[in-house]
Amino acid sequence: MLSFINQKGPFTEGIFRKPASIKSCRALKKKLNAGHKVNFDDESILVVSSVLKDFLRNIQGSIFSARLYDKWLDVIDQGNEEEKITATQRLVDQLPRANVVLLRYLFGVLHNIEQHSSSNQMTPYNLSVCLAPSILCLLNSGSSAFENFTKKVSLIQFLIENCLKIFGEDITSLFGENSVSCDNSDITDNSEISDKKTVSKSSVKNWAFWCRSRTREDNQHPPLPPRKQKQLFGVALEEVCDNDTLPTPILIAEDLKIQEKELERLMRKE
């Protein structure tokens, strides 16, 4: 889902803002929870982004950690920008590693989208308004979803605008060197790849970003062998992450082994 949004979102006007079909969202969520293989190229980008928001909203304890909730809201009341960044980094250090991994990928996507705000009309502020209720919330807390809404929006906007300093500049390359090239030039499926006689190296990199991009930390902690699909929605991240590696449906759309073999074949032809 993240790679699909990272690829298509920058060119989608109103990404994360425009509503999606409720029926389609339920169908996709059901497939993911059942462990079915999903070809995201057959899904609407608005549906995928809505389901991702649903996933984030239902993480038990919040991606920012319920125990740190008030401290996160206090960040925006710190002095200057550097003090806010320092306070944020201290909180990040207190999060479970799985949460940090997901935050890095998420803000890498948001950074990419806001860099193309002239095309998608989604500035850091607009993204914050749409995402703050989903990623800064306490489920079953009894409090209003709009409690401290302004402060939440300000915090998420600050995180987007300063994500490179907070999460590291390498978050721009988590999805490959050239994660976005052209709205209509991306490779969509294996059959389309087979039909093409020539494939640019940049398109190959876009399509197989996960095969070729691992952070140093991830390389030091290779993922465990795949296990039976677990429920994705409404559970703690630790329950769906194997050795701190995010669940496959959240990161990628197709089977990694197929992508790796096809990548090798295409690169040999190049």
CSV table of C-alpha atoms in Angstrom, one decimal:
chain,number,residue,atom,x,y,z
A,1,MET,CA,0.0,0.0,0.0
A,2,LEU,CA,2.8,2.4,0.9
A,3,SER,CA,4.7,1.8,-2.3
A,4,PHE,CA,1.5,2.1,-4.4
A,5,ILE,CA,0.6,5.4,-2.7
A,6,ASN,CA,4.2,6.6,-3.0
A,7,GLN,CA,4.0,6.0,-6.8
A,8,LYS,CA,0.6,7.2,-7.6
A,9,GLY,CA,-0.2,9.6,-4.8
A,10,PRO,CA,2.0,12.5,-5.9
A,11,PHE,CA,-0.1,12.8,-9.1
A,12,THR,CA,-3.5,12.2,-7.5
A,13,GLU,CA,-5.4,15.4,-6.7
A,14,GLY,CA,-6.8,15.3,-3.2
A,15,ILE,CA,-4.9,12.2,-2.1
A,16,PHE,CA,-6.0,11.3,1.5
A,17,ARG,CA,-8.7,14.0,1.2
A,18,LYS,CA,-11.1,12.7,-1.4
A,19,PRO,CA,-13.5,10.0,-0.2
A,20,ALA,CA,-13.4,6.5,-1.6
A,21,SER,CA,-16.2,3.9,-2.1
A,22,ILE,CA,-17.1,2.5,1.3
A,23,LYS,CA,-18.0,-0.8,-0.3
A,24,SER,CA,-14.6,-1.1,-2.1
A,25,CYS,CA,-12.7,-0.2,1.1
A,26,ARG,CA,-14.5,-2.9,3.0
A,27,ALA,CA,-13.8,-5.4,0.3
A,28,LEU,CA,-10.0,-4.6,0.2
A,29,LYS,CA,-9.8,-4.6,4.0
A,30,LYS,CA,-11.5,-8.0,4.0
A,31,LYS,CA,-9.0,-9.4,1.5
A,32,LEU,CA,-6.1,-8.1,3.5
A,33,ASN,CA,-7.3,-9.4,6.8
A,34,ALA,CA,-8.0,-12.8,5.2
A,35,GLY,CA,-4.4,-13.0,3.9
A,36,HIS,CA,-5.5,-13.0,0.2
A,37,LYS,CA,-2.9,-11.8,-2.4
A,38,VAL,CA,-4.0,-8.4,-3.7
A,39,ASN,CA,-2.9,-6.8,-6.9
A,40,PHE,CA,-3.1,-3.1,-5.9
A,41,ASP,CA,-2.9,-2.0,-9.6
A,42,ASP,CA,-6.5,-3.2,-9.8
A,43,GLU,CA,-7.5,-1.0,-6.9
A,44,SER,CA,-8.3,2.7,-6.9
A,45,ILE,CA,-5.6,4.9,-5.3
A,46,LEU,CA,-8.3,6.6,-3.2
A,47,VAL,CA,-9.5,3.2,-1.9
A,48,VAL,CA,-5.9,2.1,-1.0
A,49,SER,CA,-5.2,5.4,0.7
A,50,SER,CA,-8.4,5.2,2.7
A,51,VAL,CA,-7.7,1.6,3.8
A,52,LEU,CA,-4.2,2.7,4.9
A,53,LYS,CA,-5.7,5.4,7.0
A,54,ASP,CA,-8.0,2.8,8.5
A,55,PHE,CA,-5.0,0.6,9.3
A,56,LEU,CA,-3.2,3.5,11.0
A,57,ARG,CA,-6.3,4.6,12.9
A,58,ASN,CA,-6.8,1.1,14.3
A,59,ILE,CA,-3.3,0.3,15.5
A,60,GLN,CA,-3.7,-0.7,19.1
A,61,GLY,CA,-2.1,1.9,21.3
A,62,SER,CA,-1.5,4.3,18.3
A,63,ILE,CA,1.5,4.4,16.1
A,64,PHE,CA,2.8,7.2,18.4
A,65,SER,CA,2.2,5.2,21.5
A,66,ALA,CA,-0.7,5.9,23.9
A,67,ARG,CA,1.6,6.4,26.9
A,68,LEU,CA,3.4,9.2,25.0
A,69,TYR,CA,0.2,10.8,23.7
A,70,ASP,CA,0.3,13.9,25.9
A,71,LYS,CA,4.0,14.4,25.4
A,72,TRP,CA,3.6,14.4,21.6
A,73,LEU,CA,1.0,17.1,21.9
A,74,ASP,CA,3.3,19.1,24.1
A,75,VAL,CA,6.0,19.1,21.3
A,76,ILE,CA,4.3,21.9,19.5
A,77,ASP,CA,4.5,24.1,22.6
A,78,GLN,CA,8.3,23.9,22.7
A,79,GLY,CA,10.3,27.0,21.9
A,80,ASN,CA,12.0,27.2,18.5
A,81,GLU,CA,12.2,24.7,15.7
A,82,GLU,CA,15.4,23.1,16.9
A,83,GLU,CA,13.9,22.5,20.3
A,84,LYS,CA,10.8,21.0,18.8
A,85,ILE,CA,13.0,18.7,16.6
A,86,THR,CA,15.0,17.6,19.7
A,87,ALA,CA,11.9,16.9,21.7
A,88,THR,CA,10.5,14.9,18.8
A,89,GLN,CA,13.6,12.8,18.4
A,90,ARG,CA,13.6,12.0,22.1
A,91,LEU,CA,10.0,10.7,21.8
A,92,VAL,CA,10.9,8.7,18.7
A,93,ASP,CA,13.7,7.0,20.6
A,94,GLN,CA,11.0,5.8,23.1
A,95,LEU,CA,8.9,4.1,20.5
A,96,PRO,CA,9.0,0.4,19.7
A,97,ARG,CA,11.2,-0.3,16.7
A,98,ALA,CA,8.3,-1.5,14.6
A,99,ASN,CA,6.5,1.9,15.1
A,100,VAL,CA,9.6,3.8,14.1
A,101,VAL,CA,10.0,1.7,11.0
A,102,LEU,CA,6.4,2.4,9.9
A,103,LEU,CA,6.8,6.1,10.7
A,104,ARG,CA,9.9,6.4,8.5
A,105,TYR,CA,8.1,4.8,5.6
A,106,LEU,CA,4.9,6.8,6.2
A,107,PHE,CA,6.6,10.2,6.4
A,108,GLY,CA,8.8,9.2,3.4
A,109,VAL,CA,5.6,8.9,1.4
A,110,LEU,CA,4.1,12.1,2.8
A,111,HIS,CA,7.3,14.0,2.0
A,112,ASN,CA,7.1,12.7,-1.6
A,113,ILE,CA,3.5,13.8,-1.9
A,114,GLU,CA,4.0,17.3,-0.5
A,115,GLN,CA,6.9,17.8,-2.8
A,116,HIS,CA,4.4,17.5,-5.7
A,117,SER,CA,1.7,19.6,-4.0
A,118,SER,CA,1.4,21.7,-7.2
A,119,SER,CA,0.0,18.6,-8.9
A,120,ASN,CA,-2.0,17.1,-6.1
A,121,GLN,CA,-3.0,20.2,-4.1
A,122,MET,CA,-1.9,18.5,-0.9
A,123,THR,CA,0.4,20.8,1.1
A,124,PRO,CA,1.8,19.7,4.5
A,125,TYR,CA,-1.1,21.5,6.2
A,126,ASN,CA,-3.7,19.8,4.0
A,127,LEU,CA,-2.1,16.4,4.6
A,128,SER,CA,-2.1,17.1,8.3
A,129,VAL,CA,-5.8,18.0,8.4
A,130,CYS,CA,-6.6,14.7,6.6
A,131,LEU,CA,-4.3,12.4,8.5
A,132,ALA,CA,-4.0,13.8,12.1
A,133,PRO,CA,-7.3,12.2,13.2
A,134,SER,CA,-6.1,8.8,12.0
A,135,ILE,CA,-2.6,8.7,13.3
A,136,LEU,CA,-2.9,10.8,16.5
A,137,CYS,CA,-5.9,9.2,18.2
A,138,LEU,CA,-6.6,7.2,21.3
A,139,LEU,CA,-9.2,4.4,20.5
A,140,ASN,CA,-11.8,3.8,23.2
A,141,SER,CA,-10.6,6.7,25.2
A,142,GLY,CA,-14.0,8.2,25.4
A,143,SER,CA,-12.7,11.6,24.2
A,144,SER,CA,-13.9,13.4,21.2
A,145,ALA,CA,-12.1,12.6,17.9
A,146,PHE,CA,-11.7,16.4,17.5
A,147,GLU,CA,-10.2,17.0,20.9
A,148,ASN,CA,-7.0,19.1,20.5
A,149,PHE,CA,-7.6,18.9,16.8
A,150,THR,CA,-5.7,22.1,16.1
A,151,LYS,CA,-2.7,21.0,18.1
A,152,LYS,CA,-2.7,17.6,16.4
A,153,VAL,CA,-2.7,19.2,12.9
A,154,SER,CA,0.1,21.5,13.9
A,155,LEU,CA,2.2,18.6,15.1
A,156,ILE,CA,1.7,16.4,12.0
A,157,GLN,CA,2.4,19.4,9.8
A,158,PHE,CA,5.6,20.1,11.7
A,159,LEU,CA,6.6,16.4,11.4
A,160,ILE,CA,6.1,16.5,7.6
A,161,GLU,CA,8.0,19.7,7.1
A,162,ASN,CA,10.9,18.5,9.2
A,163,CYS,CA,10.8,14.7,8.5
A,164,LEU,CA,14.2,14.6,6.9
A,165,LYS,CA,15.8,16.0,10.1
A,166,ILE,CA,13.7,13.8,12.4
A,167,PHE,CA,13.7,10.5,10.5
A,168,GLY,CA,16.8,10.9,8.4
A,169,GLU,CA,17.3,12.1,4.8
A,170,ASP,CA,17.5,8.5,3.6
A,171,ILE,CA,13.7,8.2,4.0
A,172,THR,CA,13.5,9.7,0.5
A,173,SER,CA,15.3,6.6,-0.9
A,174,LEU,CA,13.4,3.9,1.0
A,175,PHE,CA,11.3,3.3,-2.1
A,176,GLY,CA,14.3,3.3,-4.5
A,177,GLU,CA,16.4,6.1,-6.0
A,178,ASN,CA,13.6,7.2,-8.4
A,179,SER,CA,10.4,6.3,-6.7
A,180,VAL,CA,8.4,8.7,-8.9
A,181,SER,CA,9.0,9.3,-12.6
A,182,CYS,CA,5.8,9.8,-14.5
A,183,ASP,CA,2.1,9.2,-13.6
A,184,ASN,CA,1.6,7.0,-16.6
A,185,SER,CA,5.0,5.4,-17.1
A,186,ASP,CA,5.2,3.1,-14.1
A,187,ILE,CA,5.2,-0.6,-14.7
A,188,THR,CA,1.9,-2.1,-13.5
A,189,ASP,CA,2.1,-5.9,-13.7
A,190,ASN,CA,4.1,-8.8,-14.9
A,191,SER,CA,2.1,-9.3,-18.1
A,192,GLU,CA,2.7,-5.7,-19.1
A,193,ILE,CA,6.4,-6.1,-18.4
A,194,SER,CA,6.6,-9.2,-20.6
A,195,ASP,CA,5.0,-7.4,-23.5
A,196,LYS,CA,7.5,-4.5,-23.4
A,197,LYS,CA,10.6,-5.0,-25.5
A,198,THR,CA,12.5,-2.2,-23.8
A,199,VAL,CA,12.2,-1.1,-20.1
A,200,SER,CA,14.1,1.8,-18.7
A,201,LYS,CA,16.3,1.2,-15.7
A,202,SER,CA,14.5,3.9,-13.7
A,203,SER,CA,11.1,2.1,-14.3
A,204,VAL,CA,12.7,-1.1,-13.1
A,205,LYS,CA,13.9,0.6,-10.0
A,206,ASN,CA,10.4,2.0,-9.3
A,207,TRP,CA,8.7,-1.3,-9.7
A,208,ALA,CA,11.2,-3.3,-7.6
A,209,PHE,CA,12.0,-0.7,-5.0
A,210,TRP,CA,11.8,-3.1,-2.1
A,211,CYS,CA,14.1,-5.6,-3.7
A,212,ARG,CA,16.8,-3.1,-3.9
A,213,SER,CA,16.3,-0.8,-1.0
A,214,ARG,CA,17.0,-1.7,2.6
A,215,THR,CA,18.1,0.5,5.4
A,216,ARG,CA,21.3,-0.4,7.2
A,217,GLU,CA,19.2,-1.4,10.2
A,218,ASP,CA,17.0,-3.7,8.1
A,219,ASN,CA,20.0,-5.4,6.7
A,220,GLN,CA,21.3,-6.0,10.2
A,221,HIS,CA,18.0,-7.6,11.1
A,222,PRO,CA,16.8,-9.7,8.2
A,223,PRO,CA,13.2,-10.7,8.3
A,224,LEU,CA,12.1,-14.1,9.6
A,225,PRO,CA,10.7,-16.7,7.2
A,226,PRO,CA,7.1,-15.8,6.3
A,227,ARG,CA,4.4,-17.1,8.6
A,228,LYS,CA,0.7,-17.5,8.2
A,229,GLN,CA,-1.0,-14.2,7.5
A,230,LYS,CA,-2.3,-12.5,10.7
A,231,GLN,CA,-5.0,-10.0,11.1
A,232,LEU,CA,-3.8,-6.6,10.1
A,233,PHE,CA,-6.4,-4.2,11.4
A,234,GLY,CA,-7.0,-3.3,15.0
A,235,VAL,CA,-4.0,-5.1,16.5
A,236,ALA,CA,-0.6,-3.9,17.9
A,237,LEU,CA,2.2,-3.5,15.4
A,238,GLU,CA,4.3,-6.0,17.3
A,239,GLU,CA,1.7,-8.6,16.5
A,240,VAL,CA,1.9,-8.2,12.7
A,241,CYS,CA,5.6,-7.4,12.3
A,242,ASP,CA,8.1,-10.3,12.0
A,243,ASN,CA,11.4,-9.2,13.5
A,244,ASP,CA,10.3,-5.5,13.2
A,245,THR,CA,9.7,-6.0,9.4
A,246,LEU,CA,6.4,-4.4,8.3
A,247,PRO,CA,3.7,-6.7,7.0
A,248,THR,CA,4.0,-7.4,3.2
A,249,PRO,CA,0.6,-5.9,2.2
A,250,ILE,CA,1.5,-2.6,3.9
A,251,LEU,CA,4.8,-2.3,2.0
A,252,ILE,CA,4.3,-4.0,-1.4
A,253,ALA,CA,1.7,-5.2,-3.8
A,254,GLU,CA,3.1,-8.3,-5.3
A,255,ASP,CA,5.2,-11.4,-4.3
A,256,LEU,CA,8.9,-10.5,-3.7
A,257,LYS,CA,10.3,-13.6,-5.3
A,258,ILE,CA,8.4,-12.9,-8.6
A,259,GLN,CA,9.7,-9.3,-8.6
A,260,GLU,CA,13.3,-10.3,-7.9
A,261,LYS,CA,13.3,-12.9,-10.7
A,262,GLU,CA,11.7,-10.5,-13.2
A,263,LEU,CA,14.1,-7.8,-12.1
A,264,GLU,CA,17.1,-10.0,-12.8
A,265,ARG,CA,15.8,-11.0,-16.2
A,266,LEU,CA,15.2,-7.4,-17.2
A,267,MET,CA,18.5,-6.2,-15.9
A,268,ARG,CA,20.3,-8.9,-18.0
A,269,LYS,CA,18.5,-7.7,-21.1
A,270,GLU,CA,19.6,-4.1,-20.3
